[in-house]
PDB file of C-alpha atoms in Angstrom:
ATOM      1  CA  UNK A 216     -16.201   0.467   4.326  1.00 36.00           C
ATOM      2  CA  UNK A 217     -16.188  -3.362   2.577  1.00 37.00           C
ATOM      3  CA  UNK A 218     -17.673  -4.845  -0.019  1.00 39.00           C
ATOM      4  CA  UNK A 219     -18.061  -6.485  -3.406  1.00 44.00           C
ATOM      5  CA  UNK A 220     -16.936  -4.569  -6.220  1.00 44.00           C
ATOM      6  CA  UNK A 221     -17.263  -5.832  -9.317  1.00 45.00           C
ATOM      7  CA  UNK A 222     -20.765  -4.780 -10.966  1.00 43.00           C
ATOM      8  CA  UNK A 223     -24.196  -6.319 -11.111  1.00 39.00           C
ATOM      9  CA  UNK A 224     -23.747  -8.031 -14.379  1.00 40.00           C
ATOM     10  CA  UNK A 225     -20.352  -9.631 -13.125  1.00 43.00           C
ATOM     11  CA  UNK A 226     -21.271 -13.307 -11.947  1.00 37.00           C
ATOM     12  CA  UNK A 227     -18.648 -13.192  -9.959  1.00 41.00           C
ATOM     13  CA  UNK A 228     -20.585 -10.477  -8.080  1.00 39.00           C
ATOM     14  CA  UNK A 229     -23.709 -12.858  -7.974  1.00 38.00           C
ATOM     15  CA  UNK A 230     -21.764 -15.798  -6.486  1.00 45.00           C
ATOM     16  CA  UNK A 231     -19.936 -13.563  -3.390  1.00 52.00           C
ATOM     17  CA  UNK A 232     -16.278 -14.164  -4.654  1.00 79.00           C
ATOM     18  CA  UNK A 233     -14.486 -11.156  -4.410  1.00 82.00           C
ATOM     19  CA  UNK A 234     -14.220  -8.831  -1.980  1.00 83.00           C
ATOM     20  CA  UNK A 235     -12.923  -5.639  -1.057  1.00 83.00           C
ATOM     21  CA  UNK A 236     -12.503  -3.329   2.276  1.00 85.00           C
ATOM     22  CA  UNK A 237     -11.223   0.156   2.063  1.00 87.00           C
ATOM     23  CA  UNK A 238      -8.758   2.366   4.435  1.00 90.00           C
ATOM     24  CA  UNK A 239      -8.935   6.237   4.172  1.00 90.00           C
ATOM     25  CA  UNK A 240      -5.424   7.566   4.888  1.00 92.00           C
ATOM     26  CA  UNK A 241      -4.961  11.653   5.135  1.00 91.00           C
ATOM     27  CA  UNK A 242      -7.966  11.924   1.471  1.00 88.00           C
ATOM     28  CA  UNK A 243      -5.692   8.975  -0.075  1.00 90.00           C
ATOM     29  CA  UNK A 244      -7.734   5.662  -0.297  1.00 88.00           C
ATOM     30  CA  UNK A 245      -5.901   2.524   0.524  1.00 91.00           C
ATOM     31  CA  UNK A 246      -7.899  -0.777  -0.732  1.00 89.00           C
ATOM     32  CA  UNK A 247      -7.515  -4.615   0.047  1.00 90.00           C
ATOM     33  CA  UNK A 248      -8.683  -7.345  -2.188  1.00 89.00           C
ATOM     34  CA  UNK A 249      -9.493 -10.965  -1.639  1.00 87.00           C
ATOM     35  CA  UNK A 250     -10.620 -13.130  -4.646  1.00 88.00           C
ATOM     36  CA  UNK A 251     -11.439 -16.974  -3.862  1.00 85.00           C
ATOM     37  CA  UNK A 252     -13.040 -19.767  -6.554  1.00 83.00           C
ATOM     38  CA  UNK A 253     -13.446 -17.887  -8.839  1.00 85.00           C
ATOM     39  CA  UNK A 254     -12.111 -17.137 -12.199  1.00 87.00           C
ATOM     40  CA  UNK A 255      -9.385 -14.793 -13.563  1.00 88.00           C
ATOM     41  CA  UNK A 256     -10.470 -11.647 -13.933  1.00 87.00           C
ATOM     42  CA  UNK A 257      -8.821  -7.890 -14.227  1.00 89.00           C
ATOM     43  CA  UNK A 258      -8.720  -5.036 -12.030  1.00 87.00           C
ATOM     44  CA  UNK A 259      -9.016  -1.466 -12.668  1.00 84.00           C
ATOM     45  CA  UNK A 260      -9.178   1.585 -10.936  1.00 79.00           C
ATOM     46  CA  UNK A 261     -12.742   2.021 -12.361  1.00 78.00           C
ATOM     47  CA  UNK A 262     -13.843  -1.446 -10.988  1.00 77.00           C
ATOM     48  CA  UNK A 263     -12.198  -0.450  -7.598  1.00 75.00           C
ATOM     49  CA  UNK A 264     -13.938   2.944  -7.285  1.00 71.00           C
ATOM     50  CA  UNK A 265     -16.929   3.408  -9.450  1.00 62.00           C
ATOM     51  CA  UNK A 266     -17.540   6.302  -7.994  1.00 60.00           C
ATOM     52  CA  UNK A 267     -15.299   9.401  -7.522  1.00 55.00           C
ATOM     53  CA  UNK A 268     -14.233  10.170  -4.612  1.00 50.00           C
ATOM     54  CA  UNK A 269     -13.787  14.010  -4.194  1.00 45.00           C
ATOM     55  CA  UNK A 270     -11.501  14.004  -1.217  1.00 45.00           C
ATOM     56  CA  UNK A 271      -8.897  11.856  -3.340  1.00 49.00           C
ATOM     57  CA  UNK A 272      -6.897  13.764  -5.980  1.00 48.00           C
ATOM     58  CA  UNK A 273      -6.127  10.643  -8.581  1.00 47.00           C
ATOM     59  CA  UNK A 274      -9.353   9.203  -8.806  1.00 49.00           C
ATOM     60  CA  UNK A 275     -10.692  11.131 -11.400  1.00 44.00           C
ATOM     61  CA  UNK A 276      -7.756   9.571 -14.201  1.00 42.00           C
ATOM     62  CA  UNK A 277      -8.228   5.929 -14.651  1.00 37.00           C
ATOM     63  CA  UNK A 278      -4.239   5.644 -15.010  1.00 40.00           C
ATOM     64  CA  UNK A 279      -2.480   2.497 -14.729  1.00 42.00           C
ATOM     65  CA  UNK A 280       0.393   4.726 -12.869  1.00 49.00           C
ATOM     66  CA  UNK A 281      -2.019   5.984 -10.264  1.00 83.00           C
ATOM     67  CA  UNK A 282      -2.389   3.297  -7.840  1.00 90.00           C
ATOM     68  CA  UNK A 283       0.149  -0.385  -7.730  1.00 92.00           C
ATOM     69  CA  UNK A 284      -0.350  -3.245  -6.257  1.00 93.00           C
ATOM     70  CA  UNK A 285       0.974  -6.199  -4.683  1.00 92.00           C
ATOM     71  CA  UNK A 286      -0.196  -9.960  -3.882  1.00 87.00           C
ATOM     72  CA  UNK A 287       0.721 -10.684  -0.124  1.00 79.00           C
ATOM     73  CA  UNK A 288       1.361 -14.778  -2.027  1.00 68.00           C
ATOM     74  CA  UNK A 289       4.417 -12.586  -3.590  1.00 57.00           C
ATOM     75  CA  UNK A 290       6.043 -11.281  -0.383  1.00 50.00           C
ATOM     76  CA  UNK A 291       9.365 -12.408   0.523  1.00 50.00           C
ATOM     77  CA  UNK A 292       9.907 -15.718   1.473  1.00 46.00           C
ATOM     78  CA  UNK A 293      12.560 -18.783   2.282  1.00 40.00           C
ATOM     79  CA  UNK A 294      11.830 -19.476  -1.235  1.00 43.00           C
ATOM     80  CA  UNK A 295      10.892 -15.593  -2.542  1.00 44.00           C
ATOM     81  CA  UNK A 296      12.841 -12.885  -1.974  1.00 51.00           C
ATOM     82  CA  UNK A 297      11.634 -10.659  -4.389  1.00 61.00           C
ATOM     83  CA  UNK A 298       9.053  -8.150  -4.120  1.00 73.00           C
ATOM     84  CA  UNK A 299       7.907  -6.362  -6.809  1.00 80.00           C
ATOM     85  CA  UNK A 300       4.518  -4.495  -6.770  1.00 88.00           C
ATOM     86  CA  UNK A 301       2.083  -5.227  -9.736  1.00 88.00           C
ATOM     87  CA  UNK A 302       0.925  -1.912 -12.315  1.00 87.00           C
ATOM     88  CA  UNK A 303      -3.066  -0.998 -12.048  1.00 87.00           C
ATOM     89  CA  UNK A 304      -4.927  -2.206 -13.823  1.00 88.00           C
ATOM     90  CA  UNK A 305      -3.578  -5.839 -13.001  1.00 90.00           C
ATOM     91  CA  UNK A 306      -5.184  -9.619 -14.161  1.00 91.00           C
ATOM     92  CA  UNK A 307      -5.805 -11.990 -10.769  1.00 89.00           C
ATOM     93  CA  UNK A 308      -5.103 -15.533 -11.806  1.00 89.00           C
ATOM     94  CA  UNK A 309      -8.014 -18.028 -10.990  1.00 89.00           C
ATOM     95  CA  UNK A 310      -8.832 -19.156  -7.551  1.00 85.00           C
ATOM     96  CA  UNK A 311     -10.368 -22.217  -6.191  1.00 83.00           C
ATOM     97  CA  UNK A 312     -11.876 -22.912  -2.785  1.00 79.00           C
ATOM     98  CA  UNK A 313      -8.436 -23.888  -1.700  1.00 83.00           C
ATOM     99  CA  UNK A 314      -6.605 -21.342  -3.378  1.00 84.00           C
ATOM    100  CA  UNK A 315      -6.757 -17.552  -2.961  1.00 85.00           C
ATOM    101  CA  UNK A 316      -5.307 -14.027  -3.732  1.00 87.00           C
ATOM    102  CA  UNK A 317      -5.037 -11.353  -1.627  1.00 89.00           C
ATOM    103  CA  UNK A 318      -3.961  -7.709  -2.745  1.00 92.00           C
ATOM    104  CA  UNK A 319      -3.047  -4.749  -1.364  1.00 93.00           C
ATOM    105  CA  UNK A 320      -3.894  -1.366  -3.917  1.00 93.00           C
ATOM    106  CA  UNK A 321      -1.686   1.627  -2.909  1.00 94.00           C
ATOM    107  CA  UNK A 322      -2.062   5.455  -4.583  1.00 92.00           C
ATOM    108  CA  UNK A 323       0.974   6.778  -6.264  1.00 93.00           C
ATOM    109  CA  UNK A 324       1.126   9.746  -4.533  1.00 94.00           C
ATOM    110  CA  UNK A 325       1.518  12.842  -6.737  1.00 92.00           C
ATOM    111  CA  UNK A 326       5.065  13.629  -6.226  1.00 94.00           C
ATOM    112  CA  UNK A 327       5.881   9.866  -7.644  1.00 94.00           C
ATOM    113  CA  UNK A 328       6.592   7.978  -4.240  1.00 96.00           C
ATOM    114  CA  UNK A 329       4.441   4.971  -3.185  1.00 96.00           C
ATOM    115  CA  UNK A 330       4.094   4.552   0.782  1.00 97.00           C
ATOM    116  CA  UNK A 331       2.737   0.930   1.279  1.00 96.00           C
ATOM    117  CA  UNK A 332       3.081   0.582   4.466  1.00 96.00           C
ATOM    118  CA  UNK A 333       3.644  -2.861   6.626  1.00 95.00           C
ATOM    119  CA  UNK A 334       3.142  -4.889   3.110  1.00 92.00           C
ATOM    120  CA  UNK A 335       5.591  -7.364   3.867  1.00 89.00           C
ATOM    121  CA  UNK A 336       4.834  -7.913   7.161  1.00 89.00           C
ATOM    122  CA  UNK A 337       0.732  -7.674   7.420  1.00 89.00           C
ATOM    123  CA  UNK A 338      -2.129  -8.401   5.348  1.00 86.00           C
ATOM    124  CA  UNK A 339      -3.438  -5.191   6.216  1.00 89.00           C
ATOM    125  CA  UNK A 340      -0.312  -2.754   5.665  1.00 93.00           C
ATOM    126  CA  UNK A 341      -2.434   0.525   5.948  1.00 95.00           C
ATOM    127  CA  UNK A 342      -4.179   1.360   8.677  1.00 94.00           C
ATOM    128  CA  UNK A 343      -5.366   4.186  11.131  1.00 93.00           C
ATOM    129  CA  UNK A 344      -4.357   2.641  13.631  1.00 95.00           C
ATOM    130  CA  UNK A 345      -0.850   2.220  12.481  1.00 96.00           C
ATOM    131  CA  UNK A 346      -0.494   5.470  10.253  1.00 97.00           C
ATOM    132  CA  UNK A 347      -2.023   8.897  10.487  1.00 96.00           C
ATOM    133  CA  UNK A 348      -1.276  12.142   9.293  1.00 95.00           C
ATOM    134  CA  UNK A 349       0.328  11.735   5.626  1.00 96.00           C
ATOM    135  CA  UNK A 350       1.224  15.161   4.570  1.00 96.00           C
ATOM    136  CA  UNK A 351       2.470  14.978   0.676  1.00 95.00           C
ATOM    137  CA  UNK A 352       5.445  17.689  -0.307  1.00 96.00           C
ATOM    138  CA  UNK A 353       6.573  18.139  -3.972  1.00 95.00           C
ATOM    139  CA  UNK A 354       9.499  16.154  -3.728  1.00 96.00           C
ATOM    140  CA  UNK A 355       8.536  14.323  -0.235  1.00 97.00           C
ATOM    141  CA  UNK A 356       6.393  12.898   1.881  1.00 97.00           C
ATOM    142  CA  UNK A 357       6.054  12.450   6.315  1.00 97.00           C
ATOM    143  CA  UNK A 358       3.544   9.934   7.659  1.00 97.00           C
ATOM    144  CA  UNK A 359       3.154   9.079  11.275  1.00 97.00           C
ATOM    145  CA  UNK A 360       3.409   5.700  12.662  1.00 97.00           C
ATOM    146  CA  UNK A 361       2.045   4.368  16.652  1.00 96.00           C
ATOM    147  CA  UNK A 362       3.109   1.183  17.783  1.00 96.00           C
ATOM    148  CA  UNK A 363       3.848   0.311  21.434  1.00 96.00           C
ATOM    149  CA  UNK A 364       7.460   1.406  23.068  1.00 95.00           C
ATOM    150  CA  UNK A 365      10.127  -1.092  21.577  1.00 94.00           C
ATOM    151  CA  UNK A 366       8.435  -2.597  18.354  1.00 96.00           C
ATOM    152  CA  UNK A 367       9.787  -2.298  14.953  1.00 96.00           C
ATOM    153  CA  UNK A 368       7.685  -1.715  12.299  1.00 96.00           C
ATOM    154  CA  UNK A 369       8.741  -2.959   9.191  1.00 96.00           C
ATOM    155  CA  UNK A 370       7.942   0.143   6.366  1.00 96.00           C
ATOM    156  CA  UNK A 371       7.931  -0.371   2.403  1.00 95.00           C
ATOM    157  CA  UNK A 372       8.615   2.496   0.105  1.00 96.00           C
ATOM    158  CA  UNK A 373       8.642   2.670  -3.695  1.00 95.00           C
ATOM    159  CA  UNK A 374      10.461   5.426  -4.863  1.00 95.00           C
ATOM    160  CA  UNK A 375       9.530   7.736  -8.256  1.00 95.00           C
ATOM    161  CA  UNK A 376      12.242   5.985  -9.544  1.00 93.00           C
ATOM    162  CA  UNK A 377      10.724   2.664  -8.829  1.00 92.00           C
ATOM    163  CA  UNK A 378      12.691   1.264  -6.601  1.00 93.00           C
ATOM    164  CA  UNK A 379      12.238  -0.219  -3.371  1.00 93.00           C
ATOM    165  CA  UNK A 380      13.047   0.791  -0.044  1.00 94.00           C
ATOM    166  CA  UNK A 381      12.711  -1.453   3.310  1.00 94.00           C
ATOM    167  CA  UNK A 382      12.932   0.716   6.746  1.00 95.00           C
ATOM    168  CA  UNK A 383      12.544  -0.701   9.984  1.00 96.00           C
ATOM    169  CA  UNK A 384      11.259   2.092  12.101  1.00 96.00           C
ATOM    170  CA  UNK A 385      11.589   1.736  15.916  1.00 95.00           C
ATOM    171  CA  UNK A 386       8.330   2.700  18.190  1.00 95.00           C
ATOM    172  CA  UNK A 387       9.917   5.182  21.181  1.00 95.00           C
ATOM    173  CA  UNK A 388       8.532   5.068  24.501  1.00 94.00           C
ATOM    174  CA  UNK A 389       6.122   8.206  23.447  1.00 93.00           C
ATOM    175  CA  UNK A 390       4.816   5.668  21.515  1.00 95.00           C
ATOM    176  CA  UNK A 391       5.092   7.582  17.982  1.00 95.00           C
ATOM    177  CA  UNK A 392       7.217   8.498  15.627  1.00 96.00           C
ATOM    178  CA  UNK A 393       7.602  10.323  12.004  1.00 96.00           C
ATOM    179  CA  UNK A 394       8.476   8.873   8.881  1.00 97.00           C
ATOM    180  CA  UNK A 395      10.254  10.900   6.223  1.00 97.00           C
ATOM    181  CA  UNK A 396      10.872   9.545   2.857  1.00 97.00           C
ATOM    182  CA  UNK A 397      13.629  12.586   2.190  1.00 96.00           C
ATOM    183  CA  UNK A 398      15.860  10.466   4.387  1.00 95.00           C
ATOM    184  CA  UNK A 399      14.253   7.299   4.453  1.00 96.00           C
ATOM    185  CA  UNK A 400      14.008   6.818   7.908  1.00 96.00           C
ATOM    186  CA  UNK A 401      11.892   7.304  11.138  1.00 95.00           C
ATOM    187  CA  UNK A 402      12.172   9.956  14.367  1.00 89.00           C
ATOM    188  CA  UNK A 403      10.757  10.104  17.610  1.00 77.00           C
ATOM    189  CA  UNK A 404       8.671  13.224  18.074  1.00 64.00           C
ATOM    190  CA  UNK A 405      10.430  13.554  21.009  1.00 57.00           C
ATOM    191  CA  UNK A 406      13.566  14.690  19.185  1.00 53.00           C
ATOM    192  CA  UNK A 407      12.929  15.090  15.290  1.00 48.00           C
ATOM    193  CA  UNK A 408      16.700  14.914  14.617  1.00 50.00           C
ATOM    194  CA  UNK A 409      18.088  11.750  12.452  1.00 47.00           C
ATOM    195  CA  UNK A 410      21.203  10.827  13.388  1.00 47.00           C
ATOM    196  CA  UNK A 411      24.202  10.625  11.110  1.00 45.00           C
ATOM    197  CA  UNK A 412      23.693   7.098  10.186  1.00 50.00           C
ATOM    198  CA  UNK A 413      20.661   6.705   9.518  1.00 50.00           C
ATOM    199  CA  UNK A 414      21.094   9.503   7.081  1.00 46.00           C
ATOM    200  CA  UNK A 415      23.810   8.127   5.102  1.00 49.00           C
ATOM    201  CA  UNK A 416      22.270   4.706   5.436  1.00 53.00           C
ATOM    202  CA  UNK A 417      18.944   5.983   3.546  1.00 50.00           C
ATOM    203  CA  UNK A 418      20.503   7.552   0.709  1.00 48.00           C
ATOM    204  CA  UNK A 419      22.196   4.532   0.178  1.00 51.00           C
ATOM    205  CA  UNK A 420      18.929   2.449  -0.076  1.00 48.00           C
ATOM    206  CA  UNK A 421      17.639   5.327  -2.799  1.00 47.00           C
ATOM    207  CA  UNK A 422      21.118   5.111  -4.714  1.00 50.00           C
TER     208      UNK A 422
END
């Protein structure tokens, strides 16, 4: 689903500005934002998703620690290194027809992590054709990620504790694997064992 959505008496609305596509991941709702001449404006949960969604759990609380996001002009580069996801509800600066911003929105999942996906590596860093089958735990979470035999896919993780996590997760030749965010790293399904160091090399990314 895409779209405009800021409201009918929002000009920028009238004048085709903004826009905004959606990805449905396991009930949690991943959204991507591009804003372009127009002017600064802010973004809220309740401007993202007027209208509840029943199969998503955080929808219903307009909470700024429900959903973060991050401007793909802010991944790391030669001259950026730092990546630091934005709180919701966030201000876009102004825009011109030469100038744009383009977010990604991720949920904060109930147990406090924050899976967002490829986001320094794509502008779309969710999809279901990447990720499937995110199953939430209390203190956890396990997503699974396609790719063809051989690539890497480059996985960002913000932790309850805020920080972030970077873990390259190689594609086996099944073609599938499973990410855990209890050790921070990925598995074939063809043997759902983690080896010893990637083990002690995910705790140290959480420490």
């Amino acid at each position: 689903e895409s779209g405009l959505f800021l409201d009918e008496d929002d000009n920028l609305l009238k004048r085709n500005e903004v826009w905004s596509t959606f990805v449905n991941l396991s009930g949690y709702v991943y959204t991507f934002l591009l804003s372009a001449d127009s002017p600064s404006f802010k973004v809220s949960v309740k401007d993202l998703y007027p209208q509840p969604h029943s199969s998503h759990p955080l929808l219903e609380n307009d909470n700024k620690n429900n959903y973060i996001a991050w401007d793909l002009d802010q991944t790391p580069s030669s001259t950026n290194t730092h990546f630091k996801p934005l709180e919701v509800p966030f201000i876009v600066p102004q825009t011109n027809r030469t100038i744009f911003h383009v977010y990604g929105i991720a949920p904060v999942l109930p147990n406090g992590f924050a899976f967002l996906g490829e986001a320094e590596t794509k502008w779309t860093a969710v999809s279901q054709q990447r990720f499937s089958q995110l199953v939430v735990f209390d203190d956890k979470f396990e997503i699974s990620v396609t790719g063809m035999p051989g690539e890497n896919v480059h996985i960002v993780v913000r932790t309850p504790k805020q920080n972030i996590v970077r873990v390259v997760c190689p594609i086996p030749a099944s073609g599938s694997a499973k990410f855990r965010s209890d050790v921070m790293a990925c598995n074939s399904y063809d043997n759902e064992k983690m080896t010893v160091s990637q083990t002690l090399n995910a705790l140290k990314e959480t420490m």
